[in-house]
Short mmCIF file of C-alpha atoms and ligand atoms in Angstrom, two decimals:
data_model
loop_
_atom_site.label_atom_id
_atom_site.label_comp_id
_atom_site.label_asym_id
_atom_site.label_seq_id
_atom_site.Cartn_x
_atom_site.Cartn_y
_atom_site.Cartn_z
CA MET A 1244 2.60 4.69 -33.41
CA THR A 1245 4.41 7.94 -32.70
CA THR A 1246 6.22 8.42 -29.40
CA GLU A 1247 5.88 12.21 -29.42
CA PHE A 1248 2.60 13.31 -27.97
CA LYS A 1249 0.99 16.69 -28.40
CA ASP A 1250 -0.15 18.89 -25.52
CA ASN A 1251 -3.08 20.17 -27.55
CA ILE A 1252 -5.27 18.25 -29.94
CA THR A 1253 -7.75 19.83 -32.34
CA ILE A 1254 -11.13 18.22 -32.91
CA LEU A 1255 -13.63 19.86 -35.26
CA GLY A 1256 -11.70 23.11 -35.02
CA GLU A 1257 -11.67 23.17 -31.21
CA THR A 1258 -8.37 23.01 -29.41
CA ILE A 1259 -8.52 20.68 -26.44
CA PRO A 1260 -5.78 20.99 -23.81
CA LEU A 1261 -4.50 18.19 -21.56
CA GLY A 1262 -6.67 17.39 -18.55
CA THR A 1263 -9.96 18.25 -20.28
CA SER A 1264 -13.27 16.39 -20.62
CA LYS A 1265 -15.24 17.63 -23.57
CA GLU A 1266 -18.20 16.66 -25.71
CA ILE A 1267 -18.30 18.25 -29.14
CA ASN A 1268 -21.24 17.82 -31.43
CA PHE A 1269 -20.43 17.09 -34.99
CA ASN A 1270 -23.34 18.72 -36.84
CA ILE A 1271 -24.03 17.08 -40.13
CA ALA A 1272 -27.43 18.05 -41.39
CA LYS A 1273 -30.98 18.48 -40.20
CA LEU A 1274 -33.95 16.18 -40.49
CA HIS A 1275 -36.84 17.34 -42.69
CA THR A 1276 -38.43 18.69 -39.52
CA ALA A 1277 -35.44 21.02 -39.00
CA THR A 1278 -34.31 18.89 -36.04
CA LYS A 1279 -30.54 18.98 -35.82
CA ILE A 1280 -28.66 15.72 -36.26
CA GLU A 1281 -25.61 15.65 -34.09
CA VAL A 1282 -22.88 13.07 -33.79
CA PRO A 1283 -21.42 13.42 -30.29
CA VAL A 1284 -17.64 13.18 -30.03
CA ILE A 1285 -16.73 12.41 -26.41
CA ILE A 1286 -13.18 13.40 -25.54
CA GLU A 1287 -11.33 12.58 -22.32
CA ARG A 1288 -7.77 13.85 -21.89
CA SER A 1289 -5.50 13.03 -19.00
CA LYS A 1290 -3.20 15.70 -17.57
CA LYS A 1291 -0.35 13.40 -18.54
CA PRO A 1292 0.56 13.32 -22.25
CA GLY A 1293 0.23 10.03 -24.09
CA PRO A 1294 -1.30 8.44 -27.16
CA THR A 1295 -4.73 9.38 -28.54
CA ILE A 1296 -7.04 6.46 -29.25
CA LEU A 1297 -10.34 6.78 -31.11
CA PHE A 1298 -13.16 4.26 -30.63
CA THR A 1299 -15.86 4.30 -33.29
CA ALA A 1300 -19.05 2.28 -33.83
CA GLY A 1301 -22.30 2.48 -35.73
CA LEU A 1302 -20.62 3.21 -39.04
CA HIS A 1303 -23.41 0.91 -40.13
CA GLY A 1304 -26.54 2.15 -38.34
CA ASP A 1305 -27.86 -1.36 -37.63
CA GLU A 1306 -24.71 -2.65 -35.90
CA ILE A 1307 -25.74 -1.90 -32.35
CA ASN A 1308 -23.46 -4.45 -30.67
CA GLY A 1309 -20.52 -2.17 -31.47
CA ILE A 1310 -22.46 0.82 -30.20
CA ASP A 1311 -23.02 -1.07 -26.93
CA ILE A 1312 -19.27 -1.66 -26.56
CA VAL A 1313 -18.38 2.04 -26.96
CA ARG A 1314 -21.33 2.94 -24.70
CA GLN A 1315 -19.90 0.66 -21.99
CA LEU A 1316 -16.45 2.27 -22.32
CA ILE A 1317 -18.08 5.61 -21.50
CA SER A 1318 -20.59 4.53 -18.84
CA ARG A 1319 -17.96 2.52 -16.94
CA GLY A 1320 -15.40 5.33 -17.15
CA ILE A 1321 -12.92 3.19 -19.08
CA ASN A 1322 -12.62 6.19 -21.43
CA LYS A 1323 -10.98 8.30 -18.69
CA PRO A 1324 -7.30 7.55 -19.36
CA LYS A 1325 -4.40 7.53 -16.91
CA ARG A 1326 -2.35 9.21 -19.63
CA GLY A 1327 -3.10 10.36 -23.17
CA SER A 1328 -6.51 10.83 -24.69
CA ILE A 1329 -9.56 8.74 -25.52
CA ILE A 1330 -12.12 9.84 -28.09
CA CYS A 1331 -15.40 7.93 -28.34
CA MET A 1332 -17.85 8.16 -31.23
CA PRO A 1333 -20.51 5.53 -30.43
CA ILE A 1334 -22.64 6.21 -33.54
CA LEU A 1335 -21.05 7.39 -36.76
CA ASN A 1336 -24.17 6.88 -38.88
CA VAL A 1337 -26.84 8.52 -36.72
CA PHE A 1338 -29.22 8.67 -39.71
CA GLY A 1339 -29.06 4.91 -40.17
CA PHE A 1340 -29.40 4.31 -36.43
CA LEU A 1341 -32.55 6.46 -36.27
CA ASN A 1342 -34.01 4.83 -39.38
CA SER A 1343 -33.11 1.27 -38.23
CA SER A 1344 -30.99 1.02 -41.32
CA ARG A 1345 -27.42 0.05 -42.18
CA VAL A 1346 -27.08 2.88 -44.68
CA PHE A 1347 -27.72 6.61 -45.12
CA PRO A 1348 -31.18 7.88 -46.14
CA ASP A 1349 -30.12 7.95 -49.81
CA GLY A 1350 -29.02 4.31 -49.64
CA ARG A 1351 -25.30 5.05 -49.48
CA ASP A 1352 -23.05 2.86 -47.35
CA LEU A 1353 -20.83 5.18 -45.31
CA ASN A 1354 -18.11 2.52 -45.39
CA ARG A 1355 -17.83 2.81 -49.20
CA VAL A 1356 -17.45 6.59 -49.55
CA PHE A 1357 -14.16 7.27 -47.70
CA PRO A 1358 -12.19 9.53 -47.63
CA GLY A 1359 -15.29 11.47 -48.67
CA SER A 1360 -15.65 14.92 -50.15
CA GLU A 1361 -16.61 18.32 -48.81
CA ASN A 1362 -19.45 18.86 -51.28
CA GLY A 1363 -20.43 15.26 -52.01
CA SER A 1364 -23.38 13.19 -50.80
CA LEU A 1365 -24.44 13.35 -47.15
CA ALA A 1366 -22.47 10.17 -46.30
CA SER A 1367 -19.46 11.48 -48.19
CA ARG A 1368 -19.53 14.74 -46.19
CA VAL A 1369 -19.60 12.79 -42.91
CA ALA A 1370 -16.61 10.73 -44.10
CA TYR A 1371 -14.78 13.90 -45.13
CA THR A 1372 -15.35 15.67 -41.80
CA LEU A 1373 -14.29 12.58 -39.85
CA MET A 1374 -11.06 12.24 -41.85
CA THR A 1375 -10.11 15.92 -41.88
CA GLU A 1376 -11.34 17.15 -38.50
CA ILE A 1377 -10.87 14.20 -36.18
CA ILE A 1378 -8.41 11.60 -37.48
CA ALA A 1379 -5.45 14.00 -37.87
CA ASP A 1380 -4.53 13.99 -34.16
CA VAL A 1381 -5.39 10.32 -33.52
CA ASP A 1382 -2.68 7.63 -33.06
CA LEU A 1383 -4.86 4.49 -33.14
CA ILE A 1384 -8.43 3.72 -34.19
CA ILE A 1385 -10.57 0.76 -33.11
CA ASP A 1386 -13.76 0.47 -35.17
CA PHE A 1387 -16.55 -1.88 -34.01
CA HIS A 1388 -18.80 -3.78 -36.43
CA THR A 1389 -21.15 -6.79 -36.54
CA GLY A 1390 -22.14 -9.34 -39.17
CA GLY A 1391 -24.76 -8.21 -41.68
CA ALA A 1392 -28.46 -9.07 -41.26
CA SER A 1393 -28.90 -12.35 -39.31
CA ARG A 1394 -25.34 -13.54 -39.86
CA PHE A 1395 -23.69 -13.76 -36.43
CA ASN A 1396 -19.94 -13.21 -36.47
CA ALA A 1397 -17.57 -14.80 -33.97
CA ALA A 1398 -15.60 -12.13 -32.10
CA GLN A 1399 -12.67 -11.27 -34.31
CA ILE A 1400 -10.17 -8.58 -35.20
CA ARG A 1401 -9.47 -8.01 -38.90
CA ILE A 1402 -6.10 -6.80 -40.04
CA VAL A 1403 -4.14 -6.66 -43.30
CA HIS A 1404 -1.23 -9.00 -44.01
CA ASP A 1405 2.38 -8.04 -43.40
CA ASN A 1406 1.80 -5.27 -40.90
CA PRO A 1407 3.74 -6.18 -37.73
CA GLU A 1408 2.36 -3.20 -35.79
CA LEU A 1409 -1.26 -4.25 -36.39
CA LYS A 1410 -0.45 -7.89 -35.71
CA ALA A 1411 1.11 -6.91 -32.35
CA LEU A 1412 -1.92 -4.78 -31.44
CA ALA A 1413 -4.35 -7.54 -32.44
CA ASP A 1414 -2.37 -9.92 -30.20
CA VAL A 1415 -2.72 -7.47 -27.31
CA PHE A 1416 -6.50 -7.23 -27.91
CA SER A 1417 -6.51 -11.04 -27.96
CA PRO A 1418 -9.90 -11.92 -29.51
CA PRO A 1419 -10.79 -15.57 -30.23
CA PHE A 1420 -10.02 -15.04 -33.95
CA ILE A 1421 -7.69 -12.75 -35.91
CA LEU A 1422 -8.61 -12.63 -39.59
CA TYR A 1423 -6.30 -11.45 -42.30
CA SER A 1424 -8.35 -9.47 -44.80
CA LYS A 1425 -7.53 -6.86 -47.42
CA ASN A 1426 -8.63 -3.26 -47.04
CA ILE A 1427 -11.72 -2.60 -49.12
CA THR A 1428 -11.51 0.42 -51.46
CA LYS A 1429 -13.28 3.50 -50.07
CA SER A 1430 -13.70 1.92 -46.62
CA PHE A 1431 -12.89 3.75 -43.38
CA ARG A 1432 -10.15 1.21 -42.68
CA ASN A 1433 -8.55 1.88 -46.07
CA ALA A 1434 -8.71 5.68 -45.63
CA CYS A 1435 -7.03 5.42 -42.18
CA SER A 1436 -4.35 3.07 -43.56
CA GLN A 1437 -3.58 5.54 -46.35
CA LEU A 1438 -2.87 8.18 -43.70
CA ASN A 1439 -0.63 5.65 -41.89
CA LYS A 1440 -3.04 5.55 -38.96
CA PRO A 1441 -3.16 2.06 -37.43
CA ILE A 1442 -6.72 0.73 -37.25
CA LEU A 1443 -8.16 -2.46 -35.77
CA LEU A 1444 -11.52 -3.59 -37.07
CA TYR A 1445 -13.55 -5.57 -34.53
CA GLU A 1446 -16.37 -7.77 -35.78
CA GLY A 1447 -18.80 -9.62 -33.56
CA GLY A 1448 -22.49 -10.51 -33.35
CA LYS A 1449 -25.20 -9.64 -35.84
CA SER A 1450 -27.23 -6.57 -36.79
CA PHE A 1451 -30.00 -5.18 -34.54
CA PHE A 1452 -28.82 -7.31 -31.65
CA VAL A 1453 -26.65 -6.94 -28.58
CA ASP A 1454 -24.93 -10.11 -27.44
CA ASN A 1455 -23.37 -9.79 -24.00
CA THR A 1456 -20.43 -12.09 -24.76
CA ILE A 1457 -19.56 -10.11 -27.88
CA SER A 1458 -19.72 -6.87 -25.89
CA LYS A 1459 -17.60 -8.34 -23.10
CA ILE A 1460 -14.87 -9.58 -25.46
CA GLY A 1461 -14.83 -6.11 -27.05
CA VAL A 1462 -14.59 -4.24 -23.74
CA GLU A 1463 -11.94 -6.60 -22.32
CA GLY A 1464 -9.92 -6.27 -25.54
CA VAL A 1465 -10.02 -2.48 -25.22
CA LYS A 1466 -8.84 -2.72 -21.59
CA ARG A 1467 -5.87 -4.84 -22.70
CA ILE A 1468 -5.00 -2.27 -25.41
CA LEU A 1469 -5.24 0.58 -22.88
CA THR A 1470 -3.05 -1.35 -20.42
CA HIS A 1471 -0.49 -1.92 -23.19
CA PHE A 1472 -0.25 1.87 -23.68
CA GLU A 1473 -0.27 2.53 -19.90
CA MET A 1474 -3.57 4.35 -20.31
CA LEU A 1475 -5.99 2.19 -18.30
CA ASN A 1476 -7.14 3.90 -15.13
CA SER A 1477 -6.15 1.99 -11.99
CA LYS A 1478 -9.80 1.50 -10.91
CA HIS A 1479 -10.21 -0.95 -13.80
CA LYS A 1480 -8.81 -4.46 -13.76
CA VAL A 1481 -7.69 -6.39 -16.80
CA THR A 1482 -8.31 -10.07 -17.19
CA PRO A 1483 -5.90 -12.03 -19.34
CA SER A 1484 -7.59 -13.64 -22.33
CA LYS A 1485 -8.53 -17.28 -21.71
CA THR A 1486 -7.98 -18.18 -25.34
CA THR A 1487 -5.04 -17.84 -27.68
CA PRO A 1488 -6.22 -16.21 -30.90
CA VAL A 1489 -6.67 -18.43 -33.93
CA TYR A 1490 -5.14 -16.71 -36.98
CA VAL A 1491 -7.27 -17.13 -40.05
CA GLU A 1492 -5.61 -16.94 -43.43
CA LYS A 1493 -8.50 -18.17 -45.57
CA SER A 1494 -12.18 -18.95 -45.07
CA LYS A 1495 -15.16 -20.15 -47.09
CA TRP A 1496 -18.95 -20.11 -46.81
CA ILE A 1497 -21.15 -23.17 -46.63
CA ARG A 1498 -24.25 -22.24 -48.65
CA ALA A 1499 -27.79 -23.58 -48.54
CA THR A 1500 -28.35 -26.38 -51.05
CA ALA A 1501 -32.13 -26.01 -50.71
CA SER A 1502 -34.67 -23.33 -49.77
CA GLY A 1503 -36.78 -23.69 -46.67
CA MET A 1504 -36.84 -23.44 -42.90
CA PHE A 1505 -33.33 -23.51 -41.48
CA LYS A 1506 -31.89 -24.60 -38.15
CA ALA A 1507 -28.18 -24.50 -37.39
CA LYS A 1508 -26.83 -27.56 -35.60
CA VAL A 1509 -23.40 -26.21 -34.73
CA ALA A 1510 -22.44 -23.30 -32.53
CA ILE A 1511 -20.30 -20.29 -33.27
CA ASN A 1512 -16.56 -20.83 -32.45
CA SER A 1513 -16.90 -24.64 -32.65
CA LYS A 1514 -14.72 -26.82 -34.85
CA ILE A 1515 -16.30 -28.97 -37.54
CA SER A 1516 -15.07 -31.78 -39.79
CA VAL A 1517 -15.89 -32.92 -43.31
CA GLY A 1518 -19.18 -34.83 -43.32
CA ASP A 1519 -20.56 -33.28 -40.12
CA VAL A 1520 -24.26 -32.42 -40.20
CA VAL A 1521 -24.15 -28.70 -39.47
CA GLY A 1522 -27.78 -27.76 -40.07
CA GLN A 1523 -31.16 -28.83 -41.32
CA ILE A 1524 -33.47 -27.36 -43.93
CA THR A 1525 -37.12 -28.45 -43.89
CA ASP A 1526 -40.31 -27.49 -45.71
CA PRO A 1527 -43.33 -26.07 -43.88
CA TYR A 1528 -45.41 -29.19 -44.67
CA GLY A 1529 -43.28 -31.68 -42.80
CA LYS A 1530 -42.33 -33.68 -45.92
CA ILE A 1531 -38.77 -32.63 -46.64
CA HIS A 1532 -35.91 -32.99 -44.21
CA HIS A 1533 -32.63 -31.98 -45.71
CA ALA A 1534 -29.40 -32.35 -43.73
CA VAL A 1535 -26.74 -29.71 -44.43
CA LYS A 1536 -23.40 -31.53 -44.47
CA SER A 1537 -20.05 -29.81 -44.33
CA LYS A 1538 -17.50 -30.33 -47.07
CA LEU A 1539 -15.07 -28.25 -45.05
CA GLU A 1540 -13.01 -28.65 -41.93
CA GLY A 1541 -12.37 -25.70 -39.65
CA TYR A 1542 -13.77 -23.30 -37.07
CA VAL A 1543 -17.25 -21.83 -37.43
CA ILE A 1544 -16.73 -18.05 -37.48
CA ASN A 1545 -20.21 -17.05 -38.65
CA VAL A 1546 -23.61 -18.70 -38.24
CA ASN A 1547 -26.64 -17.48 -40.15
CA GLU A 1548 -29.45 -17.25 -37.59
CA ALA A 1549 -32.21 -16.72 -40.17
CA SER A 1550 -35.08 -19.19 -39.86
CA LEU A 1551 -35.92 -18.99 -43.57
CA VAL A 1552 -33.29 -19.37 -46.25
CA TYR A 1553 -33.10 -19.61 -50.01
CA GLN A 1554 -30.88 -21.97 -51.92
CA GLY A 1555 -27.48 -20.31 -52.19
CA ASP A 1556 -27.77 -18.27 -48.98
CA ALA A 1557 -24.62 -18.12 -46.87
CA LEU A 1558 -25.17 -20.35 -43.81
CA PHE A 1559 -21.80 -20.85 -42.11
CA HIS A 1560 -18.45 -19.15 -42.51
CA ILE A 1561 -15.67 -21.69 -41.97
CA THR A 1562 -11.94 -21.17 -41.59
CA THR A 1563 -10.12 -23.15 -44.29
CA GLN A 1564 -6.53 -22.12 -43.72
CA LEU A 1565 -4.97 -21.11 -40.44
CA LYS A 1566 -1.69 -19.33 -39.91
CA HIS A 1567 0.59 -20.58 -37.17
ZN1 ZN B 1309 -20.24 -2.86 -40.36
#
């Protein structure tokens, strides 16, 4: 991260001086009823120069746990920094959020169209505006996500390998798990990395659901990051993390060996061994009772909370190689 901080930052063409609170609406398009769709960008700048941190959520419209975390940053005033600037964008994909959908109305995944294009699809235009009009003056991005559908993710930060700056920031955030994962082509994380903008990806919980523990770990992690940059306002207190992060090098899914009604028998974050019964799959007629046994040893970092599964469905995500 740079050590030279600008007095003025420019967001969506508006110059914002130090000591300003501002909400700018990022107009994308209208609904068919001519109702404007706006993505609010909430900017808080201290009088004292310092880093600019952007918090984003709802890149997938169904991932409301992340939206709750950014909402809490605003409603609790954590976004009013002691120095520097905090930009909050609680819902990047407003269309998906309104439609109770992960994607844009045309089915496009916003996280697969970055860096976007000026005249491309709707999602691609949103990506383009975000990258060209907002990211330029940002020093760090934290993007909040959840597991897809009913798959509940343990609270984790995802970073790429061999990036000491990201590793240090993930350590400051101090989630229960830090996963090493490659940047996916055309993702927001990849586009930010290509501009040399450090980005932490937080994952926790499942779609259409707000879990208070997941929100709390997210908010506390943000407070630790803000403290690290001397940005946390003195009215907020930081609690040191109770756990040391587990660094995950490799992981594997345990899949359903039968179709039927599913119940998990192990909890998220727990440690399992080879041979453990981790779930049960039954039929609706009370005749079949199939125990799901683990062939893996490791921590459970995702539990599928679906009650009905098909053979082959991903049930548990297990860490298979840790980094020390
Ligand atoms: Zn997501």
